[in-house]
Amino acid sequence: MKFDIKIRKLGLADIKGAHLLSIEEGWNQTEDDWNYLLNDKSSICLGAEIGDNIIGTSVVTIYSSKIAWLSMVLVEKEYRRLGISKTLLTQLLDIIPDDISIKLDASDVGALVYSTLGFANEYSIFRMKNSEKGLAILENKMENRISVANARDLNEIERLDAGSYGVSRKSLFNYFLNSDQVKAWKLNYDTKIGGVVFCRKGYYSSHIGPLIAHNDEEARSLLSVALHFCSDQYVLLDIPADKTHLTEWCKSIGFVESKAFTRMYRNHNVIADTIHQPFLISGPEFG
């Protein structure tokens, strides 16, 4: 069967249609997340449309003119295997300048597709989920050094994240810190912030991340505060594979591995070896 498929840029009027696609796929984004992606000046969102129905999406967000983050590659099940996702991806890749590093977090199936488009593996990420609601209240030796973060902390959190991610993502953290669906905490080092963690209420579950800290003990302390906040909810954690101590600790308090992602890049890898990965990432939609 032949379909009249139109590829076009998406706008704010397309939020509900795009969100419906992610809901049907079981992804955790909210309408607020889609509003940010479609409204942010550094993002380009393409959609595939049949009639008045959005049946595919893809998004690229360019951070600091150095990293192009590729996300939200979705195609409605009925229209898969027609080359729609490849068309969306190819058109996005053609827009991105050759000197920008392109990155994404791919599922096992997606990684096979992206490797044919010139993407190479960077590192693995394990998604963990609590097996049941109601995690125990955890002892936290650093609790007196942890306080709520807010929009006044934007510039310092931006600098902290840039040391972990490699470039500034100021617009992303401006969205997080001004959202009613996001809560953040900071680890205070005298007059500066030494660590930070975010908890976002998603469509299906809460998602904790990014989490940036100097060591495992700080990471556990920040995570404990966030878990206490959402102790009555299902929680998702995306942990880079090198954070083995945190992974084992999460297993000990009731988390299980649910899936894996591979962080991939094309053109070149802008992240230097001296930059340490965060303890938890922001999620595949944000990097």
Short mmCIF file of C-alpha atoms in Angstrom, two decimals:
data_model
loop_
_atom_site.label_atom_id
_atom_site.label_comp_id
_atom_site.label_asym_id
_atom_site.label_seq_id
_atom_site.Cartn_x
_atom_site.Cartn_y
_atom_site.Cartn_z
CA MET A 1 0.00 0.00 0.00
CA LYS A 2 1.30 3.43 -0.95
CA PHE A 3 0.96 6.35 1.46
CA ASP A 4 1.21 10.06 0.76
CA ILE A 5 3.80 10.93 3.43
CA LYS A 6 4.85 14.53 4.00
CA ILE A 7 7.99 15.49 5.94
CA ARG A 8 7.86 18.90 7.59
CA LYS A 9 9.08 20.88 10.58
CA LEU A 10 6.94 20.51 13.68
CA GLY A 11 5.68 23.40 15.77
CA LEU A 12 3.84 23.99 19.03
CA ALA A 13 0.52 23.06 17.40
CA ASP A 14 1.92 19.52 16.99
CA ILE A 15 2.60 18.84 20.69
CA LYS A 16 -0.43 16.59 21.24
CA GLY A 17 0.22 14.54 18.10
CA ALA A 18 3.90 14.05 18.90
CA HIS A 19 3.14 13.23 22.53
CA LEU A 20 0.59 10.61 21.50
CA LEU A 21 3.32 8.83 19.53
CA SER A 22 5.66 8.68 22.53
CA ILE A 23 2.82 7.49 24.81
CA GLU A 24 1.93 4.66 22.43
CA GLU A 25 5.58 3.59 22.35
CA GLY A 26 5.67 3.51 26.17
CA TRP A 27 8.16 6.36 26.40
CA ASN A 28 8.14 8.62 29.43
CA GLN A 29 8.05 12.14 27.97
CA THR A 30 5.35 14.60 29.00
CA GLU A 31 3.65 17.33 26.99
CA ASP A 32 5.91 19.79 28.85
CA ASP A 33 8.98 17.94 27.51
CA TRP A 34 7.62 18.12 23.97
CA ASN A 35 6.80 21.79 24.46
CA TYR A 36 10.43 22.43 25.43
CA LEU A 37 11.79 20.48 22.46
CA LEU A 38 9.46 22.16 19.97
CA ASN A 39 9.89 25.64 21.44
CA ASP A 40 13.64 25.72 22.13
CA LYS A 41 15.55 27.81 19.58
CA SER A 42 18.43 25.32 19.51
CA SER A 43 16.17 22.41 18.48
CA ILE A 44 14.96 21.28 15.08
CA CYS A 45 11.98 18.90 15.06
CA LEU A 46 10.88 17.05 11.94
CA GLY A 47 7.69 15.07 11.57
CA ALA A 48 6.23 12.63 9.08
CA GLU A 49 2.57 13.28 8.35
CA ILE A 50 -0.20 11.42 6.58
CA GLY A 51 -3.20 13.65 6.14
CA ASP A 52 -3.52 15.50 9.43
CA ASN A 53 -1.90 12.73 11.50
CA ILE A 54 1.71 12.79 12.72
CA ILE A 55 3.06 9.27 12.26
CA GLY A 56 6.79 9.92 12.83
CA THR A 57 9.13 12.33 14.61
CA SER A 58 12.82 13.10 15.01
CA VAL A 59 14.54 15.88 16.95
CA VAL A 60 18.01 17.38 17.08
CA THR A 61 19.06 19.81 19.81
CA ILE A 62 22.33 21.66 19.26
CA TYR A 63 24.24 22.42 22.46
CA SER A 64 26.72 25.32 22.29
CA SER A 65 27.24 24.80 18.53
CA LYS A 66 29.40 21.78 19.41
CA ILE A 67 27.14 18.79 20.07
CA ALA A 68 23.99 17.93 18.12
CA TRP A 69 21.86 15.66 20.30
CA LEU A 70 19.59 13.38 18.27
CA SER A 71 16.43 12.08 19.95
CA MET A 72 12.73 11.21 19.74
CA VAL A 73 13.05 9.06 16.60
CA LEU A 74 9.56 7.57 16.54
CA VAL A 75 7.39 5.96 13.87
CA GLU A 76 3.87 4.67 14.44
CA LYS A 77 3.89 0.87 14.32
CA GLU A 78 1.52 0.64 11.36
CA TYR A 79 3.96 2.63 9.18
CA ARG A 80 7.27 1.01 10.07
CA ARG A 81 9.56 -0.66 7.53
CA LEU A 82 8.68 1.99 4.95
CA GLY A 83 11.92 3.95 5.34
CA ILE A 84 10.25 6.79 7.27
CA SER A 85 12.71 6.87 10.18
CA LYS A 86 15.67 6.78 7.79
CA THR A 87 14.17 9.67 5.78
CA LEU A 88 13.67 11.72 8.94
CA LEU A 89 17.19 10.96 10.13
CA THR A 90 18.80 11.67 6.78
CA GLN A 91 17.10 15.05 6.49
CA LEU A 92 18.18 15.99 10.03
CA LEU A 93 21.76 14.85 9.43
CA ASP A 94 21.90 16.95 6.26
CA ILE A 95 21.00 20.05 8.31
CA ILE A 96 23.77 19.56 10.90
CA PRO A 97 27.17 21.12 10.01
CA ASP A 98 30.00 18.62 9.47
CA ASP A 99 32.14 20.12 12.26
CA ILE A 100 29.56 19.34 14.97
CA SER A 101 29.69 16.11 16.95
CA ILE A 102 26.38 14.25 16.63
CA LYS A 103 25.35 12.08 19.58
CA LEU A 104 22.47 9.88 20.68
CA ASP A 105 21.51 7.09 23.05
CA ALA A 106 20.39 4.04 21.06
CA SER A 107 18.52 0.89 21.97
CA ASP A 108 20.06 -2.41 20.89
CA VAL A 109 17.92 -2.43 17.75
CA GLY A 110 18.54 1.25 17.05
CA ALA A 111 22.31 0.85 17.42
CA LEU A 112 22.36 -1.51 14.43
CA VAL A 113 20.62 1.12 12.30
CA TYR A 114 22.77 4.02 13.48
CA SER A 115 25.99 2.10 12.84
CA THR A 116 25.06 1.97 9.14
CA LEU A 117 24.82 5.78 9.20
CA GLY A 118 28.38 6.22 10.45
CA PHE A 119 27.81 6.27 14.21
CA ALA A 120 30.39 4.70 16.54
CA ASN A 121 29.97 3.45 20.11
CA GLU A 122 31.10 5.64 23.01
CA TYR A 123 29.85 3.81 26.13
CA SER A 124 26.96 1.75 27.51
CA ILE A 125 24.16 2.94 29.78
CA PHE A 126 21.94 0.71 31.92
CA ARG A 127 18.36 1.71 32.69
CA MET A 128 17.23 0.62 36.14
CA LYS A 129 13.73 0.66 37.61
CA ASN A 130 12.52 -0.03 41.13
CA SER A 131 10.72 -3.37 41.23
CA GLU A 132 7.98 -1.96 43.46
CA LYS A 133 6.91 1.38 44.88
CA GLY A 134 7.82 2.41 48.40
CA LEU A 135 11.61 2.34 48.73
CA ALA A 136 12.92 2.36 52.29
CA ILE A 137 14.07 5.66 53.79
CA LEU A 138 17.84 5.65 53.43
CA GLU A 139 20.45 6.88 55.87
CA ASN A 140 22.16 9.97 54.48
CA LYS A 141 25.31 11.24 56.19
CA MET A 142 25.50 14.31 53.92
CA GLU A 143 21.88 15.40 54.27
CA ASN A 144 22.82 18.57 56.16
CA ARG A 145 24.89 19.70 53.15
CA ILE A 146 22.11 19.13 50.62
CA SER A 147 19.44 21.74 49.86
CA VAL A 148 16.88 22.47 47.18
CA ALA A 149 18.26 24.02 43.98
CA ASN A 150 16.33 26.69 42.11
CA ALA A 151 16.57 29.05 39.14
CA ARG A 152 19.09 31.27 40.97
CA ASP A 153 21.55 28.36 40.74
CA LEU A 154 21.30 28.12 36.94
CA ASN A 155 24.72 29.51 36.03
CA GLU A 156 26.60 27.42 38.59
CA ILE A 157 24.74 24.23 37.65
CA GLU A 158 25.42 24.98 33.99
CA ARG A 159 29.17 25.18 34.69
CA LEU A 160 29.06 22.01 36.78
CA ASP A 161 27.27 20.09 34.03
CA ALA A 162 29.63 21.43 31.33
CA GLY A 163 32.53 19.85 33.24
CA SER A 164 30.73 16.51 33.00
CA TYR A 165 29.00 16.77 29.62
CA GLY A 166 31.65 18.75 27.78
CA VAL A 167 29.59 21.74 26.62
CA SER A 168 27.00 24.12 28.07
CA ARG A 169 23.35 23.01 28.17
CA LYS A 170 21.99 26.17 29.74
CA SER A 171 18.63 26.10 27.97
CA LEU A 172 17.96 22.55 29.22
CA PHE A 173 18.66 23.44 32.84
CA ASN A 174 16.66 26.63 32.53
CA TYR A 175 13.73 24.42 31.53
CA PHE A 176 14.33 22.00 34.41
CA LEU A 177 14.73 24.68 37.08
CA ASN A 178 11.58 26.52 36.03
CA SER A 179 9.34 23.48 35.61
CA ASP A 180 6.67 22.50 38.15
CA GLN A 181 7.34 18.87 37.19
CA VAL A 182 11.04 18.96 38.14
CA LYS A 183 12.70 19.04 41.55
CA ALA A 184 16.45 19.61 42.04
CA TRP A 185 18.88 19.39 44.93
CA LYS A 186 22.43 20.65 45.28
CA LEU A 187 25.38 19.49 47.41
CA ASN A 188 26.90 22.56 49.01
CA TYR A 189 30.69 23.04 49.11
CA ASP A 190 31.10 26.14 51.30
CA THR A 191 30.27 28.93 48.82
CA LYS A 192 29.84 26.77 45.70
CA ILE A 193 27.82 23.82 44.42
CA GLY A 194 29.74 20.54 44.41
CA GLY A 195 27.03 18.27 43.03
CA VAL A 196 23.45 18.26 41.76
CA VAL A 197 20.58 15.88 41.03
CA PHE A 198 17.27 16.35 39.22
CA CYS A 199 14.02 14.41 39.52
CA ARG A 200 11.43 14.80 36.74
CA LYS A 201 7.88 13.49 36.81
CA GLY A 202 7.38 11.69 33.52
CA TYR A 203 4.25 10.33 31.88
CA TYR A 204 4.69 6.82 33.34
CA SER A 205 7.45 7.13 35.95
CA SER A 206 9.69 9.64 37.66
CA HIS A 207 13.14 9.96 36.11
CA ILE A 208 16.14 10.89 38.24
CA GLY A 209 19.03 12.49 36.38
CA PRO A 210 21.32 14.05 35.62
CA LEU A 211 23.27 13.41 38.79
CA ILE A 212 26.70 15.01 38.97
CA ALA A 213 29.03 14.37 41.92
CA HIS A 214 32.73 13.95 42.69
CA ASN A 215 32.54 10.42 44.12
CA ASP A 216 30.25 7.48 44.93
CA GLU A 217 29.41 8.66 48.44
CA GLU A 218 28.25 12.05 47.20
CA ALA A 219 26.28 10.40 44.40
CA ARG A 220 24.49 8.05 46.83
CA SER A 221 23.66 10.95 49.15
CA LEU A 222 22.14 13.06 46.38
CA LEU A 223 20.27 10.08 44.97
CA SER A 224 18.92 9.20 48.44
CA VAL A 225 17.35 12.65 48.76
CA ALA A 226 15.74 12.38 45.32
CA LEU A 227 14.46 8.86 46.05
CA HIS A 228 12.92 10.03 49.31
CA PHE A 229 11.03 12.70 47.37
CA CYS A 230 9.51 10.16 44.95
CA SER A 231 9.39 7.12 47.26
CA ASP A 232 5.74 6.39 46.35
CA GLN A 233 6.41 6.27 42.59
CA TYR A 234 8.08 4.08 40.02
CA VAL A 235 11.51 5.53 39.26
CA LEU A 236 13.85 5.30 36.27
CA LEU A 237 17.63 5.68 36.56
CA ASP A 238 19.99 5.73 33.54
CA ILE A 239 23.46 4.80 34.80
CA PRO A 240 26.66 4.85 32.69
CA ALA A 241 28.29 1.42 32.70
CA ASP A 242 31.47 2.62 34.45
CA LYS A 243 29.49 3.58 37.59
CA THR A 244 29.53 -0.01 38.85
CA HIS A 245 29.44 0.84 42.58
CA LEU A 246 26.31 2.95 42.15
CA THR A 247 24.70 0.23 40.04
CA GLU A 248 25.30 -2.40 42.72
CA TRP A 249 24.04 -0.07 45.45
CA CYS A 250 20.84 0.56 43.48
CA LYS A 251 20.32 -3.18 43.12
CA SER A 252 20.72 -3.57 46.88
CA ILE A 253 17.80 -1.18 47.54
CA GLY A 254 15.37 -2.74 45.09
CA PHE A 255 16.26 -1.61 41.57
CA VAL A 256 16.54 -3.98 38.61
CA GLU A 257 17.96 -3.52 35.13
CA SER A 258 15.19 -3.09 32.56
CA LYS A 259 17.06 -2.23 29.35
CA ALA A 260 20.34 -0.90 27.98
CA PHE A 261 21.36 1.97 25.72
CA THR A 262 24.54 2.68 23.79
CA ARG A 263 25.77 6.24 23.57
CA MET A 264 26.97 6.76 20.01
CA TYR A 265 28.59 9.58 18.09
CA ARG A 266 29.27 10.64 14.50
CA ASN A 267 31.84 13.01 12.93
CA HIS A 268 34.04 13.15 16.06
CA ASN A 269 33.76 12.81 19.82
CA VAL A 270 33.90 16.24 21.44
CA ILE A 271 34.24 14.78 24.95
CA ALA A 272 37.85 14.65 26.11
CA ASP A 273 39.11 11.63 28.05
CA THR A 274 39.66 13.86 31.09
CA ILE A 275 35.93 14.61 31.39
CA HIS A 276 34.14 12.22 33.73
CA GLN A 277 30.73 10.87 32.85
CA PRO A 278 27.86 11.82 35.19
CA PHE A 279 26.58 9.24 37.67
CA LEU A 280 23.12 9.47 36.06
CA ILE A 281 22.33 10.90 32.63
CA SER A 282 19.44 13.21 31.77
CA GLY A 283 17.65 10.57 29.71
CA PRO A 284 17.83 9.60 26.01
CA GLU A 285 15.69 12.60 25.06
CA PHE A 286 18.18 15.12 26.51
CA GLY A 287 21.58 13.38 26.71
#
